[in-house]
Amino acid sequence: MNRAETGQLFDEIISYYPSYERRVSADPEGMIDKWQAVLQHTPLDFAIAKLKEYASLPDNRFAPHPGALAKVKTELERYYEQQQAAGAVTLEMWDDMRRKAVPPTEEQRRKVEELRGR
């Protein structure tokens, strides 16, 4: 979700919770920045659907916090992200070793040949 979509989300929240407009209008840019940081990987449609679900529950009398509308990753998604990150680190280490690798010295070659019995 980008900044413009975050603003649209605020409009949607205000339509469900009109008193929330005072809070947003106090520091709109700051609120957008903070919410966008939390919701940057959440599609707007998903957040609006979560808002509708949140607003439909009678206990939710106050506007939601950004985490209530964020897309929560499943355990499997977190596992694959961790595996992908670990694989990227391993590949980077191998590339680094290939770049820095040097052939054995003549002395090392001679000793290996002696050990092999040639």
CSV table of N, CA and C in Angstrom, one decimal:
chain,number,residue,atom,x,y,z
A,1,MET,N,0.8,-1.2,0.0
A,1,MET,CA,0.0,0.0,0.0
A,1,MET,C,0.9,1.2,0.0
A,2,ASN,N,0.6,2.2,-0.9
A,2,ASN,CA,1.4,3.4,-0.9
A,2,ASN,C,0.7,4.5,-0.1
A,3,ARG,N,1.3,5.7,-0.1
A,3,ARG,CA,0.7,6.8,0.7
A,3,ARG,C,-0.7,7.2,0.3
A,4,ALA,N,-0.9,7.3,-1.0
A,4,ALA,CA,-2.2,7.6,-1.5
A,4,ALA,C,-3.3,6.6,-1.1
A,5,GLU,N,-3.0,5.4,-1.1
A,5,GLU,CA,-3.9,4.3,-0.7
A,5,GLU,C,-4.1,4.3,0.8
A,6,THR,N,-3.1,4.7,1.5
A,6,THR,CA,-3.2,4.9,3.0
A,6,THR,C,-4.2,6.0,3.3
A,7,GLY,N,-4.1,7.1,2.5
A,7,GLY,CA,-5.1,8.1,2.7
A,7,GLY,C,-6.5,7.7,2.4
A,8,GLN,N,-6.7,6.8,1.3
A,8,GLN,CA,-8.0,6.3,1.0
A,8,GLN,C,-8.5,5.4,2.1
A,9,LEU,N,-7.6,4.7,2.7
A,9,LEU,CA,-8.0,3.8,3.9
A,9,LEU,C,-8.5,4.7,5.0
A,10,PHE,N,-7.8,5.8,5.3
A,10,PHE,CA,-8.3,6.7,6.4
A,10,PHE,C,-9.7,7.2,6.1
A,11,ASP,N,-9.9,7.5,4.8
A,11,ASP,CA,-11.3,8.0,4.4
A,11,ASP,C,-12.3,6.9,4.7
A,12,GLU,N,-11.9,5.7,4.4
A,12,GLU,CA,-12.8,4.5,4.7
A,12,GLU,C,-13.0,4.3,6.2
A,13,ILE,N,-11.9,4.5,7.0
A,13,ILE,CA,-12.1,4.3,8.4
A,13,ILE,C,-13.0,5.4,9.0
A,14,ILE,N,-12.8,6.6,8.5
A,14,ILE,CA,-13.6,7.8,9.0
A,14,ILE,C,-15.1,7.5,8.6
A,15,SER,N,-15.4,6.9,7.5
A,15,SER,CA,-16.8,6.6,7.2
A,15,SER,C,-17.4,5.6,8.2
A,16,TYR,N,-16.6,4.8,8.8
A,16,TYR,CA,-17.1,3.9,9.8
A,16,TYR,C,-17.1,4.5,11.2
A,17,TYR,N,-16.0,5.3,11.5
A,17,TYR,CA,-15.7,5.9,12.8
A,17,TYR,C,-15.5,7.4,12.6
A,18,PRO,N,-16.6,8.2,12.5
A,18,PRO,CA,-16.5,9.6,12.2
A,18,PRO,C,-15.6,10.4,13.2
A,19,SER,N,-15.6,10.0,14.4
A,19,SER,CA,-14.8,10.7,15.4
A,19,SER,C,-13.3,10.6,15.2
A,20,TYR,N,-12.9,9.6,14.3
A,20,TYR,CA,-11.5,9.4,14.0
A,20,TYR,C,-10.9,10.5,13.2
A,21,GLU,N,-11.8,11.3,12.5
A,21,GLU,CA,-11.3,12.3,11.7
A,21,GLU,C,-10.5,13.4,12.5
A,22,ARG,N,-10.9,13.7,13.7
A,22,ARG,CA,-10.2,14.6,14.6
A,22,ARG,C,-8.8,14.1,14.8
A,23,ARG,N,-8.6,12.9,15.0
A,23,ARG,CA,-7.3,12.3,15.3
A,23,ARG,C,-6.4,12.4,14.0
A,24,VAL,N,-7.0,12.1,12.9
A,24,VAL,CA,-6.2,12.1,11.6
A,24,VAL,C,-5.9,13.6,11.3
A,25,SER,N,-6.8,14.5,11.4
A,25,SER,CA,-6.6,15.9,11.0
A,25,SER,C,-5.6,16.6,11.9
A,26,ALA,N,-5.3,16.0,13.1
A,26,ALA,CA,-4.3,16.6,14.0
A,26,ALA,C,-2.9,16.6,13.4
A,27,ASP,N,-2.5,15.5,12.7
A,27,ASP,CA,-1.2,15.3,12.1
A,27,ASP,C,-1.4,14.3,10.9
A,28,PRO,N,-2.0,14.7,9.8
A,28,PRO,CA,-2.3,13.8,8.7
A,28,PRO,C,-1.0,13.2,8.1
A,29,GLU,N,0.0,14.0,7.9
A,29,GLU,CA,1.2,13.4,7.3
A,29,GLU,C,1.9,12.4,8.2
A,30,GLY,N,2.0,12.7,9.5
A,30,GLY,CA,2.6,11.8,10.4
A,30,GLY,C,1.8,10.5,10.5
A,31,MET,N,0.5,10.6,10.6
A,31,MET,CA,-0.3,9.4,10.6
A,31,MET,C,-0.2,8.5,9.4
A,32,ILE,N,-0.2,9.2,8.2
A,32,ILE,CA,0.0,8.4,7.0
A,32,ILE,C,1.4,7.7,7.0
A,33,ASP,N,2.4,8.4,7.4
A,33,ASP,CA,3.7,7.8,7.4
A,33,ASP,C,3.8,6.6,8.3
A,34,LYS,N,3.2,6.7,9.5
A,34,LYS,CA,3.3,5.6,10.5
A,34,LYS,C,2.4,4.4,10.0
A,35,TRP,N,1.2,4.7,9.5
A,35,TRP,CA,0.4,3.6,9.1
A,35,TRP,C,1.0,3.0,7.8
A,36,GLN,N,1.5,3.8,6.9
A,36,GLN,CA,2.1,3.2,5.7
A,36,GLN,C,3.3,2.3,6.0
A,37,ALA,N,4.0,2.7,7.0
A,37,ALA,CA,5.2,1.8,7.4
A,37,ALA,C,4.7,0.4,7.9
A,38,VAL,N,3.6,0.4,8.5
A,38,VAL,CA,3.1,-0.9,9.0
A,38,VAL,C,2.3,-1.7,7.9
A,39,LEU,N,1.6,-0.9,7.0
A,39,LEU,CA,0.8,-1.5,6.0
A,39,LEU,C,1.4,-1.6,4.6
A,40,GLN,N,2.7,-1.3,4.5
A,40,GLN,CA,3.3,-1.2,3.1
A,40,GLN,C,3.2,-2.5,2.3
A,41,HIS,N,3.1,-3.6,3.0
A,41,HIS,CA,3.0,-4.9,2.2
A,41,HIS,C,1.6,-5.4,2.2
A,42,THR,N,0.6,-4.6,2.6
A,42,THR,CA,-0.8,-5.0,2.6
A,42,THR,C,-1.5,-4.3,1.5
A,43,PRO,N,-2.2,-5.1,0.6
A,43,PRO,CA,-3.0,-4.4,-0.4
A,43,PRO,C,-4.2,-3.7,0.1
A,44,LEU,N,-4.5,-2.6,-0.5
A,44,LEU,CA,-5.6,-1.7,0.0
A,44,LEU,C,-6.9,-2.5,0.1
A,45,ASP,N,-7.3,-3.3,-0.9
A,45,ASP,CA,-8.5,-4.1,-0.9
A,45,ASP,C,-8.5,-5.0,0.3
A,46,PHE,N,-7.4,-5.6,0.6
A,46,PHE,CA,-7.3,-6.5,1.8
A,46,PHE,C,-7.6,-5.7,3.1
A,47,ALA,N,-7.0,-4.6,3.2
A,47,ALA,CA,-7.1,-3.7,4.4
A,47,ALA,C,-8.6,-3.3,4.6
A,48,ILE,N,-9.2,-2.9,3.5
A,48,ILE,CA,-10.6,-2.5,3.5
A,48,ILE,C,-11.5,-3.6,3.9
A,49,ALA,N,-11.2,-4.8,3.4
A,49,ALA,CA,-12.0,-6.0,3.8
A,49,ALA,C,-11.8,-6.3,5.3
A,50,LYS,N,-10.6,-6.2,5.8
A,50,LYS,CA,-10.4,-6.4,7.2
A,50,LYS,C,-11.1,-5.3,8.0
A,51,LEU,N,-11.1,-4.0,7.5
A,51,LEU,CA,-11.8,-3.0,8.2
A,51,LEU,C,-13.3,-3.3,8.3
A,52,LYS,N,-13.9,-3.7,7.2
A,52,LYS,CA,-15.3,-4.1,7.3
A,52,LYS,C,-15.6,-5.2,8.3
A,53,GLU,N,-14.7,-6.2,8.3
A,53,GLU,CA,-14.8,-7.3,9.3
A,53,GLU,C,-14.7,-6.8,10.7
A,54,TYR,N,-13.7,-5.9,10.9
A,54,TYR,CA,-13.5,-5.3,12.2
A,54,TYR,C,-14.7,-4.5,12.7
A,55,ALA,N,-15.2,-3.6,11.8
A,55,ALA,CA,-16.3,-2.8,12.1
A,55,ALA,C,-17.6,-3.5,12.3
A,56,SER,N,-17.7,-4.7,11.8
A,56,SER,CA,-19.0,-5.5,11.9
A,56,SER,C,-19.1,-6.2,13.3
A,57,LEU,N,-18.0,-6.2,14.1
A,57,LEU,CA,-18.0,-6.8,15.4
A,57,LEU,C,-18.5,-5.8,16.4
A,58,PRO,N,-19.5,-6.1,17.2
A,58,PRO,CA,-20.1,-5.1,18.2
A,58,PRO,C,-19.1,-4.6,19.2
A,59,ASP,N,-18.1,-5.4,19.6
A,59,ASP,CA,-17.2,-4.9,20.6
A,59,ASP,C,-16.2,-3.9,20.1
A,60,ASN,N,-16.0,-3.7,18.8
A,60,ASN,CA,-15.1,-2.8,18.3
A,60,ASN,C,-15.7,-1.4,18.1
A,61,ARG,N,-15.8,-0.7,19.2
A,61,ARG,CA,-16.4,0.6,19.2
A,61,ARG,C,-15.5,1.7,18.7
A,62,PHE,N,-14.2,1.4,18.8
A,62,PHE,CA,-13.2,2.4,18.4
A,62,PHE,C,-12.5,2.0,17.1
A,63,ALA,N,-11.9,3.0,16.4
A,63,ALA,CA,-11.2,2.7,15.2
A,63,ALA,C,-10.1,1.8,15.4
A,64,PRO,N,-9.7,1.0,14.4
A,64,PRO,CA,-8.7,0.0,14.5
A,64,PRO,C,-7.3,0.6,14.5
A,65,HIS,N,-6.3,-0.1,15.0
A,65,HIS,CA,-4.9,0.3,14.9
A,65,HIS,C,-4.4,-0.4,13.6
A,66,PRO,N,-3.3,0.1,13.0
A,66,PRO,CA,-2.8,-0.5,11.7
A,66,PRO,C,-2.6,-2.0,11.7
A,67,GLY,N,-2.1,-2.5,12.8
A,67,GLY,CA,-1.9,-3.9,12.9
A,67,GLY,C,-3.2,-4.8,12.7
A,68,ALA,N,-4.3,-4.2,13.1
A,68,ALA,CA,-5.6,-4.9,12.9
A,68,ALA,C,-6.0,-5.1,11.5
A,69,LEU,N,-5.4,-4.3,10.6
A,69,LEU,CA,-5.8,-4.3,9.2
A,69,LEU,C,-4.6,-4.9,8.3
A,70,ALA,N,-3.5,-5.2,8.9
A,70,ALA,CA,-2.3,-5.7,8.2
A,70,ALA,C,-2.6,-7.1,7.8
A,71,LYS,N,-1.9,-7.5,6.7
A,71,LYS,CA,-1.9,-8.9,6.2
A,71,LYS,C,-0.9,-9.6,7.1
A,72,VAL,N,-1.4,-10.6,7.8
A,72,VAL,CA,-0.5,-11.4,8.7
A,72,VAL,C,0.0,-12.5,7.9
A,73,LYS,N,1.4,-12.7,8.0
A,73,LYS,CA,2.0,-13.8,7.3
A,73,LYS,C,1.7,-15.1,8.0
A,74,THR,N,1.5,-16.2,7.3
A,74,THR,CA,1.4,-17.5,7.9
A,74,THR,C,2.7,-18.0,8.3
A,75,GLU,N,2.7,-19.1,9.1
A,75,GLU,CA,3.9,-19.7,9.5
A,75,GLU,C,4.7,-20.2,8.3
A,76,LEU,N,4.0,-20.7,7.3
A,76,LEU,CA,4.7,-21.3,6.1
A,76,LEU,C,5.3,-20.1,5.3
A,77,GLU,N,4.6,-19.0,5.2
A,77,GLU,CA,5.2,-17.9,4.5
A,77,GLU,C,6.5,-17.4,5.2
A,78,ARG,N,6.4,-17.3,6.5
A,78,ARG,CA,7.6,-16.9,7.3
A,78,ARG,C,8.8,-17.9,7.1
A,79,TYR,N,8.4,-19.2,7.1
A,79,TYR,CA,9.5,-20.2,6.9
A,79,TYR,C,10.1,-20.1,5.6
A,80,TYR,N,9.3,-19.9,4.5
A,80,TYR,CA,9.9,-19.8,3.2
A,80,TYR,C,10.7,-18.5,3.0
A,81,GLU,N,10.3,-17.4,3.6
A,81,GLU,CA,11.1,-16.2,3.6
A,81,GLU,C,12.4,-16.4,4.3
A,82,GLN,N,12.4,-17.1,5.4
A,82,GLN,CA,13.7,-17.3,6.1
A,82,GLN,C,14.6,-18.2,5.3
A,83,GLN,N,14.0,-19.2,4.7
A,83,GLN,CA,14.8,-20.1,3.8
A,83,GLN,C,15.4,-19.4,2.6
A,84,GLN,N,14.6,-18.5,2.0
A,84,GLN,CA,15.1,-17.8,0.9
A,84,GLN,C,16.2,-16.8,1.3
A,85,ALA,N,16.1,-16.2,2.5
A,85,ALA,CA,17.1,-15.3,2.9
A,85,ALA,C,18.4,-16.1,3.3
A,86,ALA,N,18.3,-17.2,3.9
A,86,ALA,CA,19.4,-18.0,4.2
A,86,ALA,C,20.1,-18.5,2.9
A,87,GLY,N,19.3,-18.9,1.9
A,87,GLY,CA,19.9,-19.3,0.6
A,87,GLY,C,20.6,-18.2,0.0
A,88,ALA,N,20.1,-17.0,0.0
A,88,ALA,CA,20.8,-15.8,-0.6
A,88,ALA,C,22.1,-15.6,0.1
A,89,VAL,N,22.1,-15.7,1.4
A,89,VAL,CA,23.4,-15.5,2.1
A,89,VAL,C,24.4,-16.6,1.7
A,90,THR,N,24.0,-17.8,1.6
A,90,THR,CA,24.9,-18.9,1.2
A,90,THR,C,25.4,-18.7,-0.2
A,91,LEU,N,24.6,-18.3,-1.1
A,91,LEU,CA,25.0,-18.0,-2.5
A,91,LEU,C,26.0,-16.9,-2.5
A,92,GLU,N,25.8,-15.9,-1.7
A,92,GLU,CA,26.7,-14.7,-1.6
A,92,GLU,C,28.0,-15.1,-1.1
A,93,MET,N,28.0,-16.0,-0.1
A,93,MET,CA,29.3,-16.5,0.5
A,93,MET,C,30.1,-17.3,-0.6
A,94,TRP,N,29.4,-18.2,-1.3
A,94,TRP,CA,30.0,-19.0,-2.3
A,94,TRP,C,30.6,-18.1,-3.4
A,95,ASP,N,29.9,-17.1,-3.8
A,95,ASP,CA,30.4,-16.1,-4.8
A,95,ASP,C,31.6,-15.4,-4.3
A,96,ASP,N,31.6,-15.0,-3.1
A,96,ASP,CA,32.7,-14.3,-2.4
A,96,ASP,C,33.9,-15.2,-2.4
A,97,MET,N,33.7,-16.5,-2.1
A,97,MET,CA,34.8,-17.5,-2.1
A,97,MET,C,35.4,-17.7,-3.5
A,98,ARG,N,34.6,-17.7,-4.5
A,98,ARG,CA,35.0,-17.9,-5.8
A,98,ARG,C,35.9,-16.7,-6.3
A,99,ARG,N,35.4,-15.5,-5.9
A,99,ARG,CA,36.2,-14.3,-6.3
A,99,ARG,C,37.5,-14.2,-5.6
A,100,LYS,N,37.6,-14.7,-4.4
A,100,LYS,CA,38.8,-14.5,-3.6
A,100,LYS,C,39.7,-15.7,-3.7
A,101,ALA,N,39.3,-16.8,-4.3
A,101,ALA,CA,40.1,-18.0,-4.4
A,101,ALA,C,41.4,-17.8,-5.2
A,102,VAL,N,42.4,-18.5,-4.7
A,102,VAL,CA,43.7,-18.4,-5.3
A,102,VAL,C,44.2,-19.9,-5.5
A,103,PRO,N,44.9,-20.2,-6.6
A,103,PRO,CA,45.4,-21.5,-6.8
A,103,PRO,C,46.5,-21.9,-5.8
A,104,PRO,N,46.7,-23.2,-5.6
A,104,PRO,CA,47.8,-23.6,-4.6
A,104,PRO,C,49.2,-23.1,-5.2
A,105,THR,N,50.1,-22.9,-4.2
A,105,THR,CA,51.4,-22.5,-4.6
A,105,THR,C,52.2,-23.7,-5.1
A,106,GLU,N,53.3,-23.5,-5.8
A,106,GLU,CA,54.1,-24.6,-6.3
A,106,GLU,C,54.6,-25.5,-5.2
A,107,GLU,N,54.9,-24.9,-4.0
A,107,GLU,CA,55.3,-25.7,-2.9
A,107,GLU,C,54.2,-26.6,-2.4
A,108,GLN,N,53.0,-26.1,-2.4
A,108,GLN,CA,51.9,-26.9,-2.0
A,108,GLN,C,51.6,-28.0,-3.0
A,109,ARG,N,51.7,-27.7,-4.2
A,109,ARG,CA,51.6,-28.7,-5.3
A,109,ARG,C,52.6,-29.9,-5.2
A,110,ARG,N,53.8,-29.4,-4.9
A,110,ARG,CA,54.9,-30.4,-4.8
A,110,ARG,C,54.7,-31.3,-3.6
A,111,LYS,N,54.2,-30.8,-2.5
A,111,LYS,CA,54.0,-31.6,-1.3
A,111,LYS,C,52.8,-32.6,-1.5
A,112,VAL,N,51.8,-32.2,-2.2
A,112,VAL,CA,50.7,-33.0,-2.5
A,112,VAL,C,51.1,-34.2,-3.4
A,113,GLU,N,52.0,-33.8,-4.4
A,113,GLU,CA,52.5,-34.9,-5.3
A,113,GLU,C,53.3,-35.9,-4.6
A,114,GLU,N,54.1,-35.4,-3.6
A,114,GLU,CA,54.9,-36.3,-2.8
A,114,GLU,C,54.0,-37.2,-2.0
A,115,LEU,N,53.0,-36.7,-1.4
A,115,LEU,CA,52.1,-37.5,-0.6
A,115,LEU,C,51.3,-38.5,-1.4
A,116,ARG,N,51.1,-38.2,-2.7
A,116,ARG,CA,50.4,-39.1,-3.6
A,116,ARG,C,51.3,-40.2,-4.1
A,117,GLY,N,52.6,-40.0,-3.9
A,117,GLY,CA,53.6,-41.0,-4.2
A,117,GLY,C,54.1,-40.9,-5.7
A,118,ARG,N,54.1,-39.8,-6.2
A,118,ARG,CA,54.5,-39.7,-7.6
A,118,ARG,C,55.9,-39.1,-7.7
